[in-house]
Short mmCIF file of C-alpha atoms in Angstrom, two decimals:
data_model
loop_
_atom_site.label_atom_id
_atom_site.label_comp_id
_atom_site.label_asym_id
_atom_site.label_seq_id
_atom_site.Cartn_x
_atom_site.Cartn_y
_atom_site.Cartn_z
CA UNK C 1 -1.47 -9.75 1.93
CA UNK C 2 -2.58 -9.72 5.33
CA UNK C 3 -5.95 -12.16 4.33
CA UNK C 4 -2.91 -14.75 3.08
CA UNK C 5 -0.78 -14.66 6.44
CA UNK C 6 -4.20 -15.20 8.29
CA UNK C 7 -4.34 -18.48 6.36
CA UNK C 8 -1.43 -19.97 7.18
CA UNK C 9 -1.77 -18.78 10.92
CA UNK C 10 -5.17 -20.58 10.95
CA UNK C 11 -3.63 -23.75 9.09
CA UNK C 12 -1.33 -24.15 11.86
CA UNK C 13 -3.76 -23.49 14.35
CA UNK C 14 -5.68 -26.70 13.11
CA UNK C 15 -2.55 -28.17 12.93
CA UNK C 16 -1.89 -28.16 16.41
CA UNK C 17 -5.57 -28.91 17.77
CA UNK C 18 -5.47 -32.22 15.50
CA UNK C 19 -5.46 -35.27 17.78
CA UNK C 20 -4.68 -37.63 15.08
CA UNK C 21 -1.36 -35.66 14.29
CA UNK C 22 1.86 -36.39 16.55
CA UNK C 23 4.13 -33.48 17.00
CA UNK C 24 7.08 -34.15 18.09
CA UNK C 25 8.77 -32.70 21.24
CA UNK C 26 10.24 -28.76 20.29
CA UNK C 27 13.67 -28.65 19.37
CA UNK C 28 15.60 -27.06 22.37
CA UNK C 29 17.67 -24.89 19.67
CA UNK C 30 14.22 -23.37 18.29
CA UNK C 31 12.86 -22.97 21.90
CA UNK C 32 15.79 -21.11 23.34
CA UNK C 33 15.45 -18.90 20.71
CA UNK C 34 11.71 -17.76 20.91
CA UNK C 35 12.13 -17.37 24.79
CA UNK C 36 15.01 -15.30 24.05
CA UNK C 37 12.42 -13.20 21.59
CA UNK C 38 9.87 -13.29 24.40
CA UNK C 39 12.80 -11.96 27.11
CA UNK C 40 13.31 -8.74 24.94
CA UNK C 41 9.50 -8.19 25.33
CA UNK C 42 9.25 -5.47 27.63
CA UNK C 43 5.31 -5.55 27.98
CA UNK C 44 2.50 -7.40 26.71
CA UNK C 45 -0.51 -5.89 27.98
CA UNK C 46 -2.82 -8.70 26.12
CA UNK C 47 -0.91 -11.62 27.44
CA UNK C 48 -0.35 -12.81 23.68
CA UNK C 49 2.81 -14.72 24.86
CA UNK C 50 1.23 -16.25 28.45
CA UNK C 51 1.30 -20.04 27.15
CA UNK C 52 5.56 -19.42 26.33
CA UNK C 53 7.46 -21.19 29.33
CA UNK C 54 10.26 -23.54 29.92
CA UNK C 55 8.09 -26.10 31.23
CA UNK C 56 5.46 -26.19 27.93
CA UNK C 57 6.47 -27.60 24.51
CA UNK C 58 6.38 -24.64 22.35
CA UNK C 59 5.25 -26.88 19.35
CA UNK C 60 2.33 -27.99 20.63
CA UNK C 61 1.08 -24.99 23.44
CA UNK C 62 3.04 -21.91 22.50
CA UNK C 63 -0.01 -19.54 20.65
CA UNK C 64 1.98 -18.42 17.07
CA UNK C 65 4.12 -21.40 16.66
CA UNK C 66 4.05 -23.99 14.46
CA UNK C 67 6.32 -27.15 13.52
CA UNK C 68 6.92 -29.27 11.30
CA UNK C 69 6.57 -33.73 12.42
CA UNK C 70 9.44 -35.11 12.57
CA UNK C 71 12.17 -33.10 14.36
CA UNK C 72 10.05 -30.67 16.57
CA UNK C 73 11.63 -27.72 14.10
CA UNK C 74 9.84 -24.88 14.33
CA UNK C 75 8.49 -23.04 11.08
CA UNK C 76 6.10 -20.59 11.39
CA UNK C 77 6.36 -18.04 13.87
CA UNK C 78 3.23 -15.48 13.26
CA UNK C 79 2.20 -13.05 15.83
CA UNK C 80 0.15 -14.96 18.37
CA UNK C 81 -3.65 -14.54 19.46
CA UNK C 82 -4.62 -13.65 15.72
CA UNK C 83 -6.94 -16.00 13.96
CA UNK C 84 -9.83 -14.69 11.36
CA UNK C 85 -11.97 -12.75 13.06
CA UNK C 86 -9.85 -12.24 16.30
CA UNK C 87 -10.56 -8.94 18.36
CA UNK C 88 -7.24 -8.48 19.30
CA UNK C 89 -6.19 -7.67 15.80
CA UNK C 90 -4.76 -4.59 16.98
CA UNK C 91 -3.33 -5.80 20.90
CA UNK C 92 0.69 -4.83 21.20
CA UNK C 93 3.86 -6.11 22.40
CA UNK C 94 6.40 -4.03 23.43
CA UNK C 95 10.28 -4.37 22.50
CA UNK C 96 12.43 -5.52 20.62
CA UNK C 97 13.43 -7.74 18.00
CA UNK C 98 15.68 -10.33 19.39
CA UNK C 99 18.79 -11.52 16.92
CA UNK C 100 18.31 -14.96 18.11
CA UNK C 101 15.16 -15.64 15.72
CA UNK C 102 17.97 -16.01 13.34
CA UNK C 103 18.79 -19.34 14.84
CA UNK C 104 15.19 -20.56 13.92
CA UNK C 105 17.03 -22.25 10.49
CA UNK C 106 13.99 -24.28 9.32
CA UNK C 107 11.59 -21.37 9.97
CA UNK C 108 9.35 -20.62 6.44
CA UNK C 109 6.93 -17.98 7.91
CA UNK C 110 7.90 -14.90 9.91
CA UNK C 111 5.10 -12.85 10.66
CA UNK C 112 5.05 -10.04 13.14
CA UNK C 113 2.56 -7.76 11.77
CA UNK C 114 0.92 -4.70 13.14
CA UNK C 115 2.60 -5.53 16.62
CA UNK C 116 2.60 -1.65 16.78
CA UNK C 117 5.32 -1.10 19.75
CA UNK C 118 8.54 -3.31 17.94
CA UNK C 119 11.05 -0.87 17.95
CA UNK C 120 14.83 -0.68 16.87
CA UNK C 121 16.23 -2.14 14.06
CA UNK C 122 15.79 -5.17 12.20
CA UNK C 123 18.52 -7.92 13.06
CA UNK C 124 20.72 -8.86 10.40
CA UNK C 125 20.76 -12.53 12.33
CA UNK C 126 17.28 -12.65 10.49
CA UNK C 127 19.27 -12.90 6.44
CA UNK C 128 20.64 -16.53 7.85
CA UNK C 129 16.69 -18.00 7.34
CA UNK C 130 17.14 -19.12 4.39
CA UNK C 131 14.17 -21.20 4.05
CA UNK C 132 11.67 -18.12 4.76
CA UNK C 133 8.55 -18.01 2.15
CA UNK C 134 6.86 -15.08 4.20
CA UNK C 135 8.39 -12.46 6.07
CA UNK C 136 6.58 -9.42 7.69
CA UNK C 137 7.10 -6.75 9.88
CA UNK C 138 4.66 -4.49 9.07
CA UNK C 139 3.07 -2.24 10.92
CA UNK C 140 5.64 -1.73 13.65
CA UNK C 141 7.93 0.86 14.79
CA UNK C 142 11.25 -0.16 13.40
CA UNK C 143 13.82 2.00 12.12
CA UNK C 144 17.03 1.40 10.60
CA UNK C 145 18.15 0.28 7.32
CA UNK C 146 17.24 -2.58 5.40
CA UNK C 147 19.82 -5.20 6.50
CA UNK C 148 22.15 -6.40 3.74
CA UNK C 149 21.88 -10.02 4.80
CA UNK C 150 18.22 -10.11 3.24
CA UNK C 151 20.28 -10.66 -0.28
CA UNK C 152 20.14 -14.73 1.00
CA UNK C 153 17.04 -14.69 1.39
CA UNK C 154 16.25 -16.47 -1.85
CA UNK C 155 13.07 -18.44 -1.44
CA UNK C 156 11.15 -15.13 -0.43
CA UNK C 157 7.49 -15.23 -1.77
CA UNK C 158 6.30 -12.33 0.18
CA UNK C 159 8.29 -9.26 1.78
CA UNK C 160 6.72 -6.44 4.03
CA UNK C 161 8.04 -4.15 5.95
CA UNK C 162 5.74 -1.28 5.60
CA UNK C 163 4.50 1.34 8.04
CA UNK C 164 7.82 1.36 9.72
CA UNK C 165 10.24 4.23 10.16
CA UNK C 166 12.83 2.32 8.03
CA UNK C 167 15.55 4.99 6.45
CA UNK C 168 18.28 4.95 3.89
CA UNK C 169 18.98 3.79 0.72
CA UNK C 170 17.80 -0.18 -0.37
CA UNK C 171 21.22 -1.99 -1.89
CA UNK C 172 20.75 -3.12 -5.30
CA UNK C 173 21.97 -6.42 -5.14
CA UNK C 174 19.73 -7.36 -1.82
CA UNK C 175 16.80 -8.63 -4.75
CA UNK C 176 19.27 -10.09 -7.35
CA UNK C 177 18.47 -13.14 -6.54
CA UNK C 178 14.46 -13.10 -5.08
CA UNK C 179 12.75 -14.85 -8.24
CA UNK C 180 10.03 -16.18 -6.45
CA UNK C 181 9.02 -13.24 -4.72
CA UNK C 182 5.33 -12.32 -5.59
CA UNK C 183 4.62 -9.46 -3.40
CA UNK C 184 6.95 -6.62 -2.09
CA UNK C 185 5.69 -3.97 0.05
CA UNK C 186 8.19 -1.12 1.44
CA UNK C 187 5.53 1.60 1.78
CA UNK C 188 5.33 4.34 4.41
CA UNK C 189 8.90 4.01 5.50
CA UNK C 190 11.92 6.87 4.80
CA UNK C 191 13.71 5.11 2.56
CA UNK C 192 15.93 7.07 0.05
CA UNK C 193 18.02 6.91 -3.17
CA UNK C 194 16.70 5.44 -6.56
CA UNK C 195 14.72 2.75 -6.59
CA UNK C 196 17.06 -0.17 -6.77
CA UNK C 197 17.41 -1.45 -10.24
CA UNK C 198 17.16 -5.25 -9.49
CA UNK C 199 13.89 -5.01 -8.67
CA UNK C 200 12.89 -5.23 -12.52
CA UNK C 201 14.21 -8.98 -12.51
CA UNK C 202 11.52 -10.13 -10.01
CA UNK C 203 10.20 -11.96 -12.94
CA UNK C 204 7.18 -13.18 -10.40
CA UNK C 205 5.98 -9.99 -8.85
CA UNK C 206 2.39 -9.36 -8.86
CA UNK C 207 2.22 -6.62 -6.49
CA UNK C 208 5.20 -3.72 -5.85
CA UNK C 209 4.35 -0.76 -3.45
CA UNK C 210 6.85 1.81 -2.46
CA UNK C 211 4.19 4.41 -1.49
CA UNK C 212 4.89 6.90 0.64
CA UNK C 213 9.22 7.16 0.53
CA UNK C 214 11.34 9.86 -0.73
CA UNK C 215 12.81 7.41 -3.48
CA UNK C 216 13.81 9.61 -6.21
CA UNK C 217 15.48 9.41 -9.64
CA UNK C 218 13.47 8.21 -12.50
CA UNK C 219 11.44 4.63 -12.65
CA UNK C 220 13.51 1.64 -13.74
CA UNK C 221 12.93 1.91 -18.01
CA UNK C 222 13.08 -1.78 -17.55
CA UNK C 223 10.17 -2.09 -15.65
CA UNK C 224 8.02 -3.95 -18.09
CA UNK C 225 9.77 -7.07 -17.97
CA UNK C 226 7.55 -7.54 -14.38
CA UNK C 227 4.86 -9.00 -16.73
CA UNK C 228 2.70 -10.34 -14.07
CA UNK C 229 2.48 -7.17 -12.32
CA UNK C 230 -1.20 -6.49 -11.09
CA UNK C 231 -0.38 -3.60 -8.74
CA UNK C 232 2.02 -0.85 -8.94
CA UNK C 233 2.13 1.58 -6.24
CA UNK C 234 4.74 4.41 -5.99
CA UNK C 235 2.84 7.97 -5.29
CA UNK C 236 4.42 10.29 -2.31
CA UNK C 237 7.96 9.77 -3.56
CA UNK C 238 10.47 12.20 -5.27
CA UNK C 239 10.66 10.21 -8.67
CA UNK C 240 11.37 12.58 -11.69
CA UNK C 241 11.95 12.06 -15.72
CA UNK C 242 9.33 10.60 -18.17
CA UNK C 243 6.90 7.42 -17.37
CA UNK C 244 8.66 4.35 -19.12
CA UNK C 245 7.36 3.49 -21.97
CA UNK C 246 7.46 -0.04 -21.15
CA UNK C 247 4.56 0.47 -18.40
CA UNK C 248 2.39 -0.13 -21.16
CA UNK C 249 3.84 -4.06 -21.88
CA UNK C 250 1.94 -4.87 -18.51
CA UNK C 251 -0.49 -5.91 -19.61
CA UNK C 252 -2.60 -7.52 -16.26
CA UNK C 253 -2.07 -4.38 -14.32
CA UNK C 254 -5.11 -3.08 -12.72
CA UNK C 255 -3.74 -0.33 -9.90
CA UNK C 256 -1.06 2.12 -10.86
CA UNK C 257 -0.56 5.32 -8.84
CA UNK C 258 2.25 7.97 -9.54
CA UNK C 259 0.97 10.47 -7.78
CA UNK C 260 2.51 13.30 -5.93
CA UNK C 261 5.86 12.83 -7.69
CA UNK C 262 8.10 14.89 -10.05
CA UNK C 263 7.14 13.10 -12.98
CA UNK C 264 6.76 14.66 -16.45
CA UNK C 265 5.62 14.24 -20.31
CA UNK C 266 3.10 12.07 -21.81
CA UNK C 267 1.08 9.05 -20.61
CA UNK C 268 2.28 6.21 -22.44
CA UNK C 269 -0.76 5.26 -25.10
CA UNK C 270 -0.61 1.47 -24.00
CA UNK C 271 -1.15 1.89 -20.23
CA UNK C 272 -4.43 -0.29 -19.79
CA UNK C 273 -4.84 -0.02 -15.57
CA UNK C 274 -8.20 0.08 -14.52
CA UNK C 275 -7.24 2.42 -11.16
CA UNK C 276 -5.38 5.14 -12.46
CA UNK C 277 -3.26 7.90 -10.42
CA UNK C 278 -0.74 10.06 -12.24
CA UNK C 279 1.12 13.54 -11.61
CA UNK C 280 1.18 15.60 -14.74
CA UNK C 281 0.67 14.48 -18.57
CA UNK C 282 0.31 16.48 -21.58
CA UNK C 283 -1.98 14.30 -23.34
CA UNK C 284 -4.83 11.61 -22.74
CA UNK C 285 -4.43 8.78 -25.17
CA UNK C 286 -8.25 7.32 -26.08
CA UNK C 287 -6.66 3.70 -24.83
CA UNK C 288 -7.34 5.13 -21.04
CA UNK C 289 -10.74 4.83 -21.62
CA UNK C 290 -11.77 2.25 -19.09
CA UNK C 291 -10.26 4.22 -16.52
CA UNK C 292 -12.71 4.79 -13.42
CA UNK C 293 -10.38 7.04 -11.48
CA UNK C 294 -7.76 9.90 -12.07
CA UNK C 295 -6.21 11.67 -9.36
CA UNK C 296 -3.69 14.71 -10.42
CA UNK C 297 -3.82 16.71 -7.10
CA UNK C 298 -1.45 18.08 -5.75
CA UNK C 299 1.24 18.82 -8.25
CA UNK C 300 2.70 21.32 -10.62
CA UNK C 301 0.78 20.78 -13.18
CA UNK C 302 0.18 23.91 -15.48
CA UNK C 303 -1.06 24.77 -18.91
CA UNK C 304 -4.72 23.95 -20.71
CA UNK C 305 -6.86 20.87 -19.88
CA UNK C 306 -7.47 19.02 -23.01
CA UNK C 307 -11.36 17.66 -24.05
CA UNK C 308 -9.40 14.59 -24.35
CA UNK C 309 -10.55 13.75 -21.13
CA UNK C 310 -14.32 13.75 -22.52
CA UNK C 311 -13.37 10.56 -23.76
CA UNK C 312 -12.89 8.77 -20.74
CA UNK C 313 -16.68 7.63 -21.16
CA UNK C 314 -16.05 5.15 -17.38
CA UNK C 315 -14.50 7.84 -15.63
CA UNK C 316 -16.55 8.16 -11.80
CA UNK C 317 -13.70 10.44 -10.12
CA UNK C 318 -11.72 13.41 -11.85
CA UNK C 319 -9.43 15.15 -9.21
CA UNK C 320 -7.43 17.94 -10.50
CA UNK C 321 -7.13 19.73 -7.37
CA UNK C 322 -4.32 22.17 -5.77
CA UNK C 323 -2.54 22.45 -9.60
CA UNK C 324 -1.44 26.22 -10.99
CA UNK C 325 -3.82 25.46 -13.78
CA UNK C 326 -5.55 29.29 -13.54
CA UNK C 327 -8.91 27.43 -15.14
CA UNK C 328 -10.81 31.01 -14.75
CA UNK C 329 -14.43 28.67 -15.90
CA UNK C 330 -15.04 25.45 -15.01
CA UNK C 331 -14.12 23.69 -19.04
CA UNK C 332 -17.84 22.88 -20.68
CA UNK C 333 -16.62 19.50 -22.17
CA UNK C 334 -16.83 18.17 -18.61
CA UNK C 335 -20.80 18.36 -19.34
CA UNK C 336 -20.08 15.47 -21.41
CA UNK C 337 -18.98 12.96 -18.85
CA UNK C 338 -22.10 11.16 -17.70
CA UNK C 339 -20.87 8.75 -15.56
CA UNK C 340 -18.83 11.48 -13.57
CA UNK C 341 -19.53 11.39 -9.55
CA UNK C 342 -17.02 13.39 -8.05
CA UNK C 343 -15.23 16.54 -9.38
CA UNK C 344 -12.38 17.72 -7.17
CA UNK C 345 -11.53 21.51 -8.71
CA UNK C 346 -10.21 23.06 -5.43
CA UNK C 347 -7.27 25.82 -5.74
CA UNK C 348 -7.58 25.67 -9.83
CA UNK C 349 -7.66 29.12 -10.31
CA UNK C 350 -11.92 29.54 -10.99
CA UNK C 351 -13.61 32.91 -10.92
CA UNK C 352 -16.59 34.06 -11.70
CA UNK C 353 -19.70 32.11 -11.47
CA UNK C 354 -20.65 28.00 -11.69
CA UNK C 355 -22.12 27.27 -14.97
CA UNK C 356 -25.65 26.20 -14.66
CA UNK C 357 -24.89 23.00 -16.69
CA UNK C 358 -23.44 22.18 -13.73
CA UNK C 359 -26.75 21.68 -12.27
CA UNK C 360 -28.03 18.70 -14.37
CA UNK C 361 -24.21 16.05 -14.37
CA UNK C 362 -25.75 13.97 -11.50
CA UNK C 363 -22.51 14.68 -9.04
CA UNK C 364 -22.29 13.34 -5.92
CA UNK C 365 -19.27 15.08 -4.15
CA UNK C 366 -18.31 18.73 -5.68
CA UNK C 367 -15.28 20.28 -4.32
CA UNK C 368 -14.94 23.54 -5.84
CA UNK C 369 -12.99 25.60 -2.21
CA UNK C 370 -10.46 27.75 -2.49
CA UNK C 371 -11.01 29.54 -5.45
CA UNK C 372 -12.37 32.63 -6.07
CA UNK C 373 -15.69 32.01 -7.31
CA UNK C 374 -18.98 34.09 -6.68
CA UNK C 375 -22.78 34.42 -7.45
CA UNK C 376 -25.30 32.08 -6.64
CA UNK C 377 -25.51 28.57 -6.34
CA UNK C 378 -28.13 26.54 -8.32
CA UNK C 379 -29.84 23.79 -7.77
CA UNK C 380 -28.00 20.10 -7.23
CA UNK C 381 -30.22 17.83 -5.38
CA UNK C 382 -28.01 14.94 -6.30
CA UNK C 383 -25.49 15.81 -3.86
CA UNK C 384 -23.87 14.04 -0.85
CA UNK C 385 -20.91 16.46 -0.68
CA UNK C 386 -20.60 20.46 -1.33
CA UNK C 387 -17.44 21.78 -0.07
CA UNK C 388 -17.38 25.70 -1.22
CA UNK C 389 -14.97 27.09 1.32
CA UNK C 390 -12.50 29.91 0.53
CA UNK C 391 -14.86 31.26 -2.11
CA UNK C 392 -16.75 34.85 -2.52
CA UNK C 393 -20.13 33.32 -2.44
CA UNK C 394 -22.35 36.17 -0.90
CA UNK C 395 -26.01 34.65 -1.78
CA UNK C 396 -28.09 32.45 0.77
CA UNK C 397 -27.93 28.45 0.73
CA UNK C 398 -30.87 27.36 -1.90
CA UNK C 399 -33.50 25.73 -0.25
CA UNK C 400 -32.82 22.48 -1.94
CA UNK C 401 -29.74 22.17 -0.14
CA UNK C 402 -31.08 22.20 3.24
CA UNK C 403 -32.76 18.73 2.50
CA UNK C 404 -29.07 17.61 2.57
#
């Protein structure tokens, strides 16, 4: 997402430094209304808005603005002083948002990204851009709801407002109409309720993240009409119910995480996502076995571990940690996984002793803490990472391990 928005910043950054290209004079509409957005700018410690006067035209020396030929109208307003490779990447401004951007009718990109200090909430003024392609706000401090007036925002191709403090429940009919949206990010927010139903008929979307909410309720069943769906992202919610069978009808997803949720049964046996995070499943169809990664820490997730799991031949990272799964020995299939470099078994319930098997997998990173394992620890040369904390280990560290 945020490689894209570079792009267009730097298009319009040649744009303006083109001498064969005649920009007209900015429209006074478009420049009362960014001075307006610069007035409710409390500080700017890296002078990104220093070029923004009365007496400059903002289409041709205001940094973050670009027009369009003919009328002076602006249409891309990104956050100024970032380019590729710019050092100030992370430089603030702080205030806040003013409603008067909404006046900016010909605007297509709205970009504000990781300007860390925006605070307050986002102006409904903003729904009346109705030719906006890109809008972001990520990255700031706003809070609030999601305004309604975003439901007229139809020609939406990307939507973030992640890493805000956003609240409340999102209105179902505010994506009815958002068919060309491709990407929709609302992660690390506090938003609430189910996950609005609506968003199944975003017939475009490649990439839906609603990490890090409290959305709750059960996925959408309908969610596998979002055929072109590369990444799904919804872990550190409060979803519950079964995974929708209709996961497994997209068929170009590569990233799906439903971790740390309240989710329940089986795996559906036509999920084919090459990054794989999920809560708690009662069996491993063979179809998962390109999977690379499975994360189930964290959870409630109880009962015996099935050598189902020796069949995920690709798998590189198991994580079972922090589940009531009272394992008492670490299971001997797991001997079987060649290609295994990190085993995450903390707070599983071990005892006893590790298995000298153990010894010859080729791990990397072993997490085996807060359990209540004892005896001595054999040889693992192979290791980067040994984390046996909150253990009853009484025998010295091998000399091997001092190599480390």
């Amino acid at each position: 997402m945020i490689s894209s928005l570079m792009k267009c910043q730097h298009f319009w950054k040649k744009i303006k430094s083109a001498s064969k290209i005649k920009a007209a004079l900015c429209h006074e509409t478009d420049k009362a209304a960014l001075l307006d957005f610069k007035n409710k700018i409390t500080e700017d410690p890296s002078n990104l808005l220093q070029t923004w006067n009365q007496s400059t035209d903002c289409c041709t020396q205001w940094d973050g603005v670009g027009c369009d030929h003919s009328g002076g109208r602006v249409v891309n307003f990104s956050r100024p002083g970032v380019y590729p490779d710019d050092y100030e990447w992370y430089a603030d401004l702080h205030g806040t948002i003013s409603p008067s951007l909404g006046n900016l009718q010909f605007l297509t990109v709205l970009d504000l990204t990781s300007l860390t200090f925006l605070t307050g909430s986002i102006p409904s003024e903003l729904g009346k851009l109705s030719h906006l392609t890109i809008l972001s706000r990520a990255g700031n401090r706003l809070n609030g709801t999601i305004p309604v007036s975003f439901k007229n925002l139809c020609k939406l191709n990307q939507l973030s407002l992640s890493s805000n403090i956003l609240s409340g429940s999102v209105y179902n009919f505010i994506f009815q109409d958002m068919s060309s949206l491709t990407y929709l990010d609302l992660s690390e927010n506090q938003l609430s309720g189910e996950i609005p139903s609506s968003v199944v008929k975003l017939v475009s979307l490649q990439q839906l993240d609603l990490h890090q909410n409290n959305f709750s309720g059960a996925i959408p069943s309908e969610i596998g009409s979002l055929k072109g769906l590369i990444d799904l992202k919804l872990s550190d919610n409060q979803l519950s119910g079964i995974i929708p069978i209709s996961i497994g009808e997209l068929s170009k997803l590569d990233w799906l995480d439903l971790s740390r949720n309240r989710l329940s049964g089986n795996i559906p046996s036509s999920i084919k996502a090459t990054f794989f995070y999920i809560l708690s499943i009662e069996k491993y169809p063979t179809v998962l076995a390109i999977l690379q990664i499975l994360s189930l820490k964290n959870n409630r997730f109880t009962g015996k571990i099935t050598s189902e799991l020796a069949k995920l031949k690709h798998l590189e990272i198991l994580d079972l940690s922090f589940n009531p799964l009272n394992l008492v020995n670490i299971p001997t299939w797991l001997s079987e996984m060649k290609n295994l470099l990190q085993l995450h078994l903390a707070g599983t319930g071990l005892v006893g002793e590790l298995p000298e098997w153990l010894t010859t997998m080729g791990l990397e990173y072993l997490d085996v803490s807060s359990n209540a394992l004892s005896g001595e620890i054999g040889n693992m040369r192979s290791l980067y990472s040994l984390n046996l904390s909150s253990n009853s280990f009484h025998s010295a560290i091998p000399v091997e391990f001092k190599t480390f």
